[in-house]
Amino acid sequence: MRLRVEFTTEPFDLEEAPAHAVVAREVVRGAALDAVDVGPFGNTAEGGADAVLAAVDTMLRRSLAVGATRISLQINVIEGAAGEAVPDDAGDPAAPEAGR
């Protein structure tokens, strides 16, 4: 399974990149991810589920440790094992179709 993560760390500083933003970017650039795109107002990266989840864990812990007060993130499944799209609620036990 492939995942796409999009995230932003706060507080913003338009004059200079804060330490938490620098750390977050270093984590995703150093992880085994592809399609990494970092910017002043948001960052995205794609990769295998294990790599993305490990990078997110590290990014959250390290960014919070150096001053992030808010981290907004979204993770999306971008394709299934056979390269087909996976529904947003796949694997969600609360989803109406789950367990059928």
PDB file of N, CA and C in Angstrom:
ATOM      1  N   MET A   1       0.845  -1.179   0.000  1.00  0.00           N
ATOM      2  CA  MET A   1       0.000   0.000   0.000  1.00  0.00           C
ATOM      3  C   MET A   1       0.893   1.246   0.000  1.00  0.00           C
ATOM      4  N   ARG A   2       0.490   2.220  -0.805  1.00  0.00           N
ATOM      5  CA  ARG A   2       1.211   3.502  -0.846  1.00  0.00           C
ATOM      6  C   ARG A   2       0.371   4.578  -0.172  1.00  0.00           C
ATOM      7  N   LEU A   3       1.074   5.460   0.525  1.00  0.00           N
ATOM      8  CA  LEU A   3       0.416   6.550   1.225  1.00  0.00           C
ATOM      9  C   LEU A   3       0.997   7.884   0.795  1.00  0.00           C
ATOM     10  N   ARG A   4       0.164   8.913   0.899  1.00  0.00           N
ATOM     11  CA  ARG A   4       0.618  10.293   0.707  1.00  0.00           C
ATOM     12  C   ARG A   4       0.354  11.022   2.016  1.00  0.00           C
ATOM     13  N   VAL A   5       1.373  11.695   2.534  1.00  0.00           N
ATOM     14  CA  VAL A   5       1.204  12.506   3.730  1.00  0.00           C
ATOM     15  C   VAL A   5       1.367  13.971   3.346  1.00  0.00           C
ATOM     16  N   GLU A   6       0.493  14.792   3.884  1.00  0.00           N
ATOM     17  CA  GLU A   6       0.579  16.239   3.730  1.00  0.00           C
ATOM     18  C   GLU A   6       0.586  16.807   5.137  1.00  0.00           C
ATOM     19  N   PHE A   7       1.521  17.721   5.427  1.00  0.00           N
ATOM     20  CA  PHE A   7       1.571  18.262   6.782  1.00  0.00           C
ATOM     21  C   PHE A   7       2.103  19.687   6.807  1.00  0.00           C
ATOM     22  N   THR A   8       1.733  20.372   7.875  1.00  0.00           N
ATOM     23  CA  THR A   8       2.192  21.724   8.156  1.00  0.00           C
ATOM     24  C   THR A   8       2.487  21.812   9.645  1.00  0.00           C
ATOM     25  N   THR A   9       3.589  22.472   9.989  1.00  0.00           N
ATOM     26  CA  THR A   9       3.902  22.708  11.396  1.00  0.00           C
ATOM     27  C   THR A   9       3.704  24.187  11.700  1.00  0.00           C
ATOM     28  N   GLU A  10       3.351  24.473  12.926  1.00  0.00           N
ATOM     29  CA  GLU A  10       3.133  25.856  13.363  1.00  0.00           C
ATOM     30  C   GLU A  10       3.815  26.059  14.704  1.00  0.00           C
ATOM     31  N   PRO A  11       4.144  27.270  15.083  1.00  0.00           N
ATOM     32  CA  PRO A  11       3.725  28.548  14.522  1.00  0.00           C
ATOM     33  C   PRO A  11       4.543  28.924  13.291  1.00  0.00           C
ATOM     34  N   PHE A  12       3.904  29.708  12.424  1.00  0.00           N
ATOM     35  CA  PHE A  12       4.557  30.201  11.214  1.00  0.00           C
ATOM     36  C   PHE A  12       5.491  31.348  11.549  1.00  0.00           C
ATOM     37  N   ASP A  13       6.526  31.484  10.765  1.00  0.00           N
ATOM     38  CA  ASP A  13       7.405  32.644  10.838  1.00  0.00           C
ATOM     39  C   ASP A  13       7.791  32.950   9.398  1.00  0.00           C
ATOM     40  N   LEU A  14       7.313  34.057   8.873  1.00  0.00           N
ATOM     41  CA  LEU A  14       7.571  34.402   7.473  1.00  0.00           C
ATOM     42  C   LEU A  14       8.975  34.942   7.247  1.00  0.00           C
ATOM     43  N   GLU A  15       9.661  35.328   8.316  1.00  0.00           N
ATOM     44  CA  GLU A  15      11.024  35.860   8.192  1.00  0.00           C
ATOM     45  C   GLU A  15      12.060  34.751   8.064  1.00  0.00           C
ATOM     46  N   GLU A  16      11.908  33.724   8.861  1.00  0.00           N
ATOM     47  CA  GLU A  16      12.910  32.649   8.917  1.00  0.00           C
ATOM     48  C   GLU A  16      12.212  31.339   9.267  1.00  0.00           C
ATOM     49  N   ALA A  17      12.646  30.254   8.655  1.00  0.00           N
ATOM     50  CA  ALA A  17      12.041  28.946   8.952  1.00  0.00           C
ATOM     51  C   ALA A  17      12.325  28.567  10.404  1.00  0.00           C
ATOM     52  N   PRO A  18      11.273  28.318  11.186  1.00  0.00           N
ATOM     53  CA  PRO A  18      11.478  27.925  12.580  1.00  0.00           C
ATOM     54  C   PRO A  18      12.100  26.530  12.680  1.00  0.00           C
ATOM     55  N   ALA A  19      12.693  26.250  13.826  1.00  0.00           N
ATOM     56  CA  ALA A  19      13.378  24.966  14.038  1.00  0.00           C
ATOM     57  C   ALA A  19      12.462  23.782  13.773  1.00  0.00           C
ATOM     58  N   HIS A  20      11.194  23.864  14.186  1.00  0.00           N
ATOM     59  CA  HIS A  20      10.292  22.731  13.988  1.00  0.00           C
ATOM     60  C   HIS A  20      10.035  22.468  12.508  1.00  0.00           C
ATOM     61  N   ALA A  21       9.990  23.516  11.687  1.00  0.00           N
ATOM     62  CA  ALA A  21       9.794  23.337  10.246  1.00  0.00           C
ATOM     63  C   ALA A  21      11.030  22.730   9.606  1.00  0.00           C
ATOM     64  N   VAL A  22      12.203  23.181  10.042  1.00  0.00           N
ATOM     65  CA  VAL A  22      13.463  22.641   9.513  1.00  0.00           C
ATOM     66  C   VAL A  22      13.589  21.164   9.854  1.00  0.00           C
ATOM     67  N   VAL A  23      13.296  20.809  11.092  1.00  0.00           N
ATOM     68  CA  VAL A  23      13.373  19.410  11.523  1.00  0.00           C
ATOM     69  C   VAL A  23      12.406  18.544  10.728  1.00  0.00           C
ATOM     70  N   ALA A  24      11.174  19.014  10.554  1.00  0.00           N
ATOM     71  CA  ALA A  24      10.181  18.242   9.806  1.00  0.00           C
ATOM     72  C   ALA A  24      10.660  17.976   8.386  1.00  0.00           C
ATOM     73  N   ARG A  25      11.209  18.994   7.753  1.00  0.00           N
ATOM     74  CA  ARG A  25      11.716  18.827   6.386  1.00  0.00           C
ATOM     75  C   ARG A  25      12.884  17.862   6.343  1.00  0.00           C
ATOM     76  N   GLU A  26      13.787  17.946   7.313  1.00  0.00           N
ATOM     77  CA  GLU A  26      14.930  17.024   7.361  1.00  0.00           C
ATOM     78  C   GLU A  26      14.458  15.584   7.491  1.00  0.00           C
ATOM     79  N   VAL A  27      13.442  15.370   8.307  1.00  0.00           N
ATOM     80  CA  VAL A  27      12.925  14.011   8.508  1.00  0.00           C
ATOM     81  C   VAL A  27      12.388  13.440   7.204  1.00  0.00           C
ATOM     82  N   VAL A  28      11.530  14.178   6.497  1.00  0.00           N
ATOM     83  CA  VAL A  28      10.950  13.613   5.277  1.00  0.00           C
ATOM     84  C   VAL A  28      11.980  13.492   4.163  1.00  0.00           C
ATOM     85  N   ARG A  29      12.912  14.433   4.101  1.00  0.00           N
ATOM     86  CA  ARG A  29      13.958  14.325   3.074  1.00  0.00           C
ATOM     87  C   ARG A  29      14.899  13.152   3.342  1.00  0.00           C
ATOM     88  N   GLY A  30      15.104  12.820   4.613  1.00  0.00           N
ATOM     89  CA  GLY A  30      16.016  11.735   4.970  1.00  0.00           C
ATOM     90  C   GLY A  30      15.367  10.368   5.026  1.00  0.00           C
ATOM     91  N   ALA A  31      14.054  10.325   4.951  1.00  0.00           N
ATOM     92  CA  ALA A  31      13.336   9.050   5.025  1.00  0.00           C
ATOM     93  C   ALA A  31      13.332   8.370   3.660  1.00  0.00           C
ATOM     94  N   ALA A  32      12.985   7.102   3.667  1.00  0.00           N
ATOM     95  CA  ALA A  32      12.918   6.323   2.425  1.00  0.00           C
ATOM     96  C   ALA A  32      11.595   6.599   1.719  1.00  0.00           C
ATOM     97  N   LEU A  33      11.377   7.868   1.354  1.00  0.00           N
ATOM     98  CA  LEU A  33      10.149   8.294   0.693  1.00  0.00           C
ATOM     99  C   LEU A  33      10.473   8.814  -0.691  1.00  0.00           C
ATOM    100  N   ASP A  34       9.455   8.872  -1.541  1.00  0.00           N
ATOM    101  CA  ASP A  34       9.649   9.468  -2.850  1.00  0.00           C
ATOM    102  C   ASP A  34       8.620  10.579  -3.031  1.00  0.00           C
ATOM    103  N   ALA A  35       8.761  11.331  -4.073  1.00  0.00           N
ATOM    104  CA  ALA A  35       7.848  12.441  -4.377  1.00  0.00           C
ATOM    105  C   ALA A  35       7.748  13.419  -3.214  1.00  0.00           C
ATOM    106  N   VAL A  36       8.889  13.735  -2.583  1.00  0.00           N
ATOM    107  CA  VAL A  36       8.915  14.680  -1.476  1.00  0.00           C
ATOM    108  C   VAL A  36       8.879  16.095  -2.035  1.00  0.00           C
ATOM    109  N   ASP A  37       7.961  16.902  -1.493  1.00  0.00           N
ATOM    110  CA  ASP A  37       7.842  18.302  -1.892  1.00  0.00           C
ATOM    111  C   ASP A  37       7.686  19.135  -0.627  1.00  0.00           C
ATOM    112  N   VAL A  38       8.673  19.979  -0.328  1.00  0.00           N
ATOM    113  CA  VAL A  38       8.596  20.833   0.852  1.00  0.00           C
ATOM    114  C   VAL A  38       8.405  22.275   0.415  1.00  0.00           C
ATOM    115  N   GLY A  39       7.629  22.997   1.183  1.00  0.00           N
ATOM    116  CA  GLY A  39       7.359  24.387   0.861  1.00  0.00           C
ATOM    117  C   GLY A  39       7.124  25.192   2.119  1.00  0.00           C
ATOM    118  N   PRO A  40       6.968  26.488   1.980  1.00  0.00           N
ATOM    119  CA  PRO A  40       6.824  27.347   3.154  1.00  0.00           C
ATOM    120  C   PRO A  40       5.500  27.151   3.901  1.00  0.00           C
ATOM    121  N   PHE A  41       4.464  26.667   3.231  1.00  0.00           N
ATOM    122  CA  PHE A  41       3.161  26.534   3.878  1.00  0.00           C
ATOM    123  C   PHE A  41       2.639  25.111   3.926  1.00  0.00           C
ATOM    124  N   GLY A  42       3.418  24.153   3.455  1.00  0.00           N
ATOM    125  CA  GLY A  42       2.982  22.771   3.508  1.00  0.00           C
ATOM    126  C   GLY A  42       3.991  21.861   2.849  1.00  0.00           C
ATOM    127  N   ASN A  43       3.919  20.607   3.198  1.00  0.00           N
ATOM    128  CA  ASN A  43       4.859  19.606   2.715  1.00  0.00           C
ATOM    129  C   ASN A  43       4.084  18.356   2.342  1.00  0.00           C
ATOM    130  N   THR A  44       4.554  17.657   1.321  1.00  0.00           N
ATOM    131  CA  THR A  44       3.945  16.390   0.940  1.00  0.00           C
ATOM    132  C   THR A  44       5.035  15.374   0.652  1.00  0.00           C
ATOM    133  N   ALA A  45       4.703  14.117   0.845  1.00  0.00           N
ATOM    134  CA  ALA A  45       5.620  13.033   0.508  1.00  0.00           C
ATOM    135  C   ALA A  45       4.789  11.785   0.277  1.00  0.00           C
ATOM    136  N   GLU A  46       5.316  10.896  -0.525  1.00  0.00           N
ATOM    137  CA  GLU A  46       4.663   9.625  -0.811  1.00  0.00           C
ATOM    138  C   GLU A  46       5.649   8.501  -0.596  1.00  0.00           C
ATOM    139  N   GLY A  47       5.105   7.325  -0.330  1.00  0.00           N
ATOM    140  CA  GLY A  47       5.943   6.151  -0.185  1.00  0.00           C
ATOM    141  C   GLY A  47       5.128   4.979   0.317  1.00  0.00           C
ATOM    142  N   GLY A  48       5.847   3.897   0.590  1.00  0.00           N
ATOM    143  CA  GLY A  48       5.200   2.720   1.158  1.00  0.00           C
ATOM    144  C   GLY A  48       4.658   3.041   2.541  1.00  0.00           C
ATOM    145  N   ALA A  49       3.626   2.316   2.940  1.00  0.00           N
ATOM    146  CA  ALA A  49       2.956   2.586   4.213  1.00  0.00           C
ATOM    147  C   ALA A  49       3.923   2.586   5.394  1.00  0.00           C
ATOM    148  N   ASP A  50       4.783   1.589   5.492  1.00  0.00           N
ATOM    149  CA  ASP A  50       5.699   1.523   6.628  1.00  0.00           C
ATOM    150  C   ASP A  50       6.640   2.717   6.663  1.00  0.00           C
ATOM    151  N   ALA A  51       7.160   3.114   5.520  1.00  0.00           N
ATOM    152  CA  ALA A  51       8.086   4.246   5.458  1.00  0.00           C
ATOM    153  C   ALA A  51       7.383   5.552   5.813  1.00  0.00           C
ATOM    154  N   VAL A  52       6.181   5.754   5.297  1.00  0.00           N
ATOM    155  CA  VAL A  52       5.439   6.988   5.588  1.00  0.00           C
ATOM    156  C   VAL A  52       5.092   7.049   7.069  1.00  0.00           C
ATOM    157  N   LEU A  53       4.574   5.966   7.620  1.00  0.00           N
ATOM    158  CA  LEU A  53       4.181   5.972   9.023  1.00  0.00           C
ATOM    159  C   LEU A  53       5.377   6.159   9.953  1.00  0.00           C
ATOM    160  N   ALA A  54       6.504   5.562   9.625  1.00  0.00           N
ATOM    161  CA  ALA A  54       7.714   5.760  10.429  1.00  0.00           C
ATOM    162  C   ALA A  54       8.180   7.211  10.353  1.00  0.00           C
ATOM    163  N   ALA A  55       8.148   7.792   9.157  1.00  0.00           N
ATOM    164  CA  ALA A  55       8.565   9.185   8.997  1.00  0.00           C
ATOM    165  C   ALA A  55       7.622  10.124   9.746  1.00  0.00           C
ATOM    166  N   VAL A  56       6.323   9.856   9.704  1.00  0.00           N
ATOM    167  CA  VAL A  56       5.350  10.685  10.420  1.00  0.00           C
ATOM    168  C   VAL A  56       5.606  10.620  11.925  1.00  0.00           C
ATOM    169  N   ASP A  57       5.826   9.436  12.441  1.00  0.00           N
ATOM    170  CA  ASP A  57       6.117   9.279  13.865  1.00  0.00           C
ATOM    171  C   ASP A  57       7.341  10.109  14.264  1.00  0.00           C
ATOM    172  N   THR A  58       8.411   9.970  13.509  1.00  0.00           N
ATOM    173  CA  THR A  58       9.638  10.712  13.796  1.00  0.00           C
ATOM    174  C   THR A  58       9.419  12.212  13.653  1.00  0.00           C
ATOM    175  N   MET A  59       8.744  12.619  12.590  1.00  0.00           N
ATOM    176  CA  MET A  59       8.487  14.042  12.359  1.00  0.00           C
ATOM    177  C   MET A  59       7.678  14.645  13.498  1.00  0.00           C
ATOM    178  N   LEU A  60       6.635  13.962  13.939  1.00  0.00           N
ATOM    179  CA  LEU A  60       5.814  14.479  15.039  1.00  0.00           C
ATOM    180  C   LEU A  60       6.635  14.641  16.311  1.00  0.00           C
ATOM    181  N   ARG A  61       7.348  13.612  16.672  1.00  0.00           N
ATOM    182  CA  ARG A  61       8.125  13.651  17.914  1.00  0.00           C
ATOM    183  C   ARG A  61       9.211  14.726  17.886  1.00  0.00           C
ATOM    184  N   ARG A  62       9.946  14.781  16.795  1.00  0.00           N
ATOM    185  CA  ARG A  62      11.053  15.736  16.721  1.00  0.00           C
ATOM    186  C   ARG A  62      10.574  17.171  16.568  1.00  0.00           C
ATOM    187  N   SER A  63       9.516  17.407  15.805  1.00  0.00           N
ATOM    188  CA  SER A  63       9.001  18.763  15.625  1.00  0.00           C
ATOM    189  C   SER A  63       8.422  19.312  16.931  1.00  0.00           C
ATOM    190  N   LEU A  64       7.689  18.474  17.647  1.00  0.00           N
ATOM    191  CA  LEU A  64       7.148  18.910  18.930  1.00  0.00           C
ATOM    192  C   LEU A  64       8.263  19.205  19.928  1.00  0.00           C
ATOM    193  N   ALA A  65       9.315  18.413  19.892  1.00  0.00           N
ATOM    194  CA  ALA A  65      10.431  18.590  20.826  1.00  0.00           C
ATOM    195  C   ALA A  65      11.168  19.911  20.633  1.00  0.00           C
ATOM    196  N   VAL A  66      11.102  20.472  19.423  1.00  0.00           N
ATOM    197  CA  VAL A  66      11.828  21.731  19.176  1.00  0.00           C
ATOM    198  C   VAL A  66      10.900  22.926  18.994  1.00  0.00           C
ATOM    199  N   GLY A  67       9.655  22.813  19.454  1.00  0.00           N
ATOM    200  CA  GLY A  67       8.826  23.998  19.508  1.00  0.00           C
ATOM    201  C   GLY A  67       7.555  24.059  18.691  1.00  0.00           C
ATOM    202  N   ALA A  68       7.230  23.038  17.938  1.00  0.00           N
ATOM    203  CA  ALA A  68       5.950  23.077  17.215  1.00  0.00           C
ATOM    204  C   ALA A  68       4.817  23.101  18.239  1.00  0.00           C
ATOM    205  N   THR A  69       3.842  23.972  17.999  1.00  0.00           N
ATOM    206  CA  THR A  69       2.684  24.044  18.888  1.00  0.00           C
ATOM    207  C   THR A  69       1.444  23.443  18.241  1.00  0.00           C
ATOM    208  N   ARG A  70       1.526  23.217  16.951  1.00  0.00           N
ATOM    209  CA  ARG A  70       0.427  22.597  16.208  1.00  0.00           C
ATOM    210  C   ARG A  70       1.006  21.940  14.963  1.00  0.00           C
ATOM    211  N   ILE A  71       0.550  20.731  14.686  1.00  0.00           N
ATOM    212  CA  ILE A  71       0.947  20.033  13.464  1.00  0.00           C
ATOM    213  C   ILE A  71      -0.327  19.499  12.826  1.00  0.00           C
ATOM    214  N   SER A  72      -0.594  19.962  11.627  1.00  0.00           N
ATOM    215  CA  SER A  72      -1.760  19.501  10.888  1.00  0.00           C
ATOM    216  C   SER A  72      -1.280  18.494   9.861  1.00  0.00           C
ATOM    217  N   LEU A  73      -1.931  17.341   9.812  1.00  0.00           N
ATOM    218  CA  LEU A  73      -1.508  16.366   8.823  1.00  0.00           C
ATOM    219  C   LEU A  73      -2.673  15.565   8.304  1.00  0.00           C
ATOM    220  N   GLN A  74      -2.468  15.112   7.093  1.00  0.00           N
ATOM    221  CA  GLN A  74      -3.462  14.277   6.423  1.00  0.00           C
ATOM    222  C   GLN A  74      -2.708  13.155   5.749  1.00  0.00           C
ATOM    223  N   ILE A  75      -3.232  11.953   5.876  1.00  0.00           N
ATOM    224  CA  ILE A  75      -2.637  10.794   5.215  1.00  0.00           C
ATOM    225  C   ILE A  75      -3.705  10.166   4.337  1.00  0.00           C
ATOM    226  N   ASN A  76      -3.353   9.926   3.083  1.00  0.00           N
ATOM    227  CA  ASN A  76      -4.275   9.305   2.130  1.00  0.00           C
ATOM    228  C   ASN A  76      -3.651   8.058   1.534  1.00  0.00           C
ATOM    229  N   VAL A  77      -4.477   7.034   1.344  1.00  0.00           N
ATOM    230  CA  VAL A  77      -4.065   5.866   0.580  1.00  0.00           C
ATOM    231  C   VAL A  77      -4.142   6.286  -0.876  1.00  0.00           C
ATOM    232  N   ILE A  78      -3.060   6.078  -1.631  1.00  0.00           N
ATOM    233  CA  ILE A  78      -3.074   6.522  -3.018  1.00  0.00           C
ATOM    234  C   ILE A  78      -3.192   5.386  -4.016  1.00  0.00           C
ATOM    235  N   GLU A  79      -2.965   4.167  -3.573  1.00  0.00           N
ATOM    236  CA  GLU A  79      -3.214   3.017  -4.450  1.00  0.00           C
ATOM    237  C   GLU A  79      -3.140   1.742  -3.641  1.00  0.00           C
ATOM    238  N   GLY A  80      -3.828   0.733  -4.108  1.00  0.00           N
ATOM    239  CA  GLY A  80      -3.811  -0.550  -3.431  1.00  0.00           C
ATOM    240  C   GLY A  80      -2.659  -1.401  -3.918  1.00  0.00           C
ATOM    241  N   ALA A  81      -2.602  -2.618  -3.441  1.00  0.00           N
ATOM    242  CA  ALA A  81      -1.518  -3.531  -3.779  1.00  0.00           C
ATOM    243  C   ALA A  81      -1.449  -3.807  -5.276  1.00  0.00           C
ATOM    244  N   ALA A  82      -2.603  -3.828  -5.931  1.00  0.00           N
ATOM    245  CA  ALA A  82      -2.629  -4.112  -7.367  1.00  0.00           C
ATOM    246  C   ALA A  82      -2.629  -2.834  -8.188  1.00  0.00           C
ATOM    247  N   GLY A  83      -2.366  -1.692  -7.535  1.00  0.00           N
ATOM    248  CA  GLY A  83      -2.328  -0.436  -8.248  1.00  0.00           C
ATOM    249  C   GLY A  83      -3.686   0.203  -8.436  1.00  0.00           C
ATOM    250  N   GLU A  84      -4.726  -0.370  -7.811  1.00  0.00           N
ATOM    251  CA  GLU A  84      -6.065   0.188  -7.943  1.00  0.00           C
ATOM    252  C   GLU A  84      -6.360   1.086  -6.752  1.00  0.00           C
ATOM    253  N   ALA A  85      -7.201   2.056  -6.975  1.00  0.00           N
ATOM    254  CA  ALA A  85      -7.598   2.966  -5.911  1.00  0.00           C
ATOM    255  C   ALA A  85      -8.284   2.191  -4.803  1.00  0.00           C
ATOM    256  N   VAL A  86      -8.055   2.610  -3.573  1.00  0.00           N
ATOM    257  CA  VAL A  86      -8.669   1.987  -2.413  1.00  0.00           C
ATOM    258  C   VAL A  86      -9.665   2.974  -1.840  1.00  0.00           C
ATOM    259  N   PRO A  87     -10.901   2.546  -1.553  1.00  0.00           N
ATOM    260  CA  PRO A  87     -11.884   3.467  -0.978  1.00  0.00           C
ATOM    261  C   PRO A  87     -11.383   4.060   0.328  1.00  0.00           C
ATOM    262  N   ASP A  88     -11.805   5.290   0.628  1.00  0.00           N
ATOM    263  CA  ASP A  88     -11.381   5.973   1.843  1.00  0.00           C
ATOM    264  C   ASP A  88     -11.693   5.185   3.099  1.00  0.00           C
ATOM    265  N   ASP A  89     -12.794   4.410   3.099  1.00  0.00           N
ATOM    266  CA  ASP A  89     -13.196   3.702   4.303  1.00  0.00           C
ATOM    267  C   ASP A  89     -12.745   2.236   4.304  1.00  0.00           C
ATOM    268  N   ALA A  90     -11.860   1.856   3.409  1.00  0.00           N
ATOM    269  CA  ALA A  90     -11.391   0.463   3.365  1.00  0.00           C
ATOM    270  C   ALA A  90     -10.715   0.108   4.683  1.00  0.00           C
ATOM    271  N   GLY A  91     -11.089  -0.977   5.247  1.00  0.00           N
ATOM    272  CA  GLY A  91     -10.500  -1.425   6.485  1.00  0.00           C
ATOM    273  C   GLY A  91     -11.067  -0.756   7.724  1.00  0.00           C
ATOM    274  N   ASP A  92     -11.997   0.163   7.567  1.00  0.00           N
ATOM    275  CA  ASP A  92     -12.600   0.861   8.690  1.00  0.00           C
ATOM    276  C   ASP A  92     -13.752   0.016   9.207  1.00  0.00           C
ATOM    277  N   PRO A  93     -13.627  -0.532  10.439  1.00  0.00           N
ATOM    278  CA  PRO A  93     -14.690  -1.399  10.958  1.00  0.00           C
ATOM    279  C   PRO A  93     -16.009  -0.674  11.143  1.00  0.00           C
ATOM    280  N   ALA A  94     -15.994   0.654  11.204  1.00  0.00           N
ATOM    281  CA  ALA A  94     -17.224   1.425  11.362  1.00  0.00           C
ATOM    282  C   ALA A  94     -17.898   1.710  10.031  1.00  0.00           C
ATOM    283  N   ALA A  95     -17.210   1.447   8.927  1.00  0.00           N
ATOM    284  CA  ALA A  95     -17.779   1.710   7.605  1.00  0.00           C
ATOM    285  C   ALA A  95     -18.947   0.771   7.355  1.00  0.00           C
ATOM    286  N   PRO A  96     -19.993   1.241   6.682  1.00  0.00           N
ATOM    287  CA  PRO A  96     -21.185   0.412   6.440  1.00  0.00           C
ATOM    288  C   PRO A  96     -20.887  -0.894   5.731  1.00  0.00           C
ATOM    289  N   GLU A  97     -19.953  -0.913   4.810  1.00  0.00           N
ATOM    290  CA  GLU A  97     -19.675  -2.114   4.030  1.00  0.00           C
ATOM    291  C   GLU A  97     -18.638  -3.021   4.692  1.00  0.00           C
ATOM    292  N   ALA A  98     -18.037  -2.583   5.793  1.00  0.00           N
ATOM    293  CA  ALA A  98     -16.988  -3.365   6.438  1.00  0.00           C
ATOM    294  C   ALA A  98     -17.559  -4.709   6.924  1.00  0.00           C
ATOM    295  N   GLY A  99     -16.773  -5.734   6.806  1.00  0.00           N
ATOM    296  CA  GLY A  99     -17.133  -7.035   7.292  1.00  0.00           C
ATOM    297  C   GLY A  99     -18.017  -7.848   6.359  1.00  0.00           C
ATOM    298  N   ARG A 100     -18.350  -7.287   5.218  1.00  0.00           N
ATOM    299  CA  ARG A 100     -19.186  -8.047   4.277  1.00  0.00           C
ATOM    300  C   ARG A 100     -18.335  -8.810   3.320  1.00  0.00           C
TER     301      ARG A 100
END
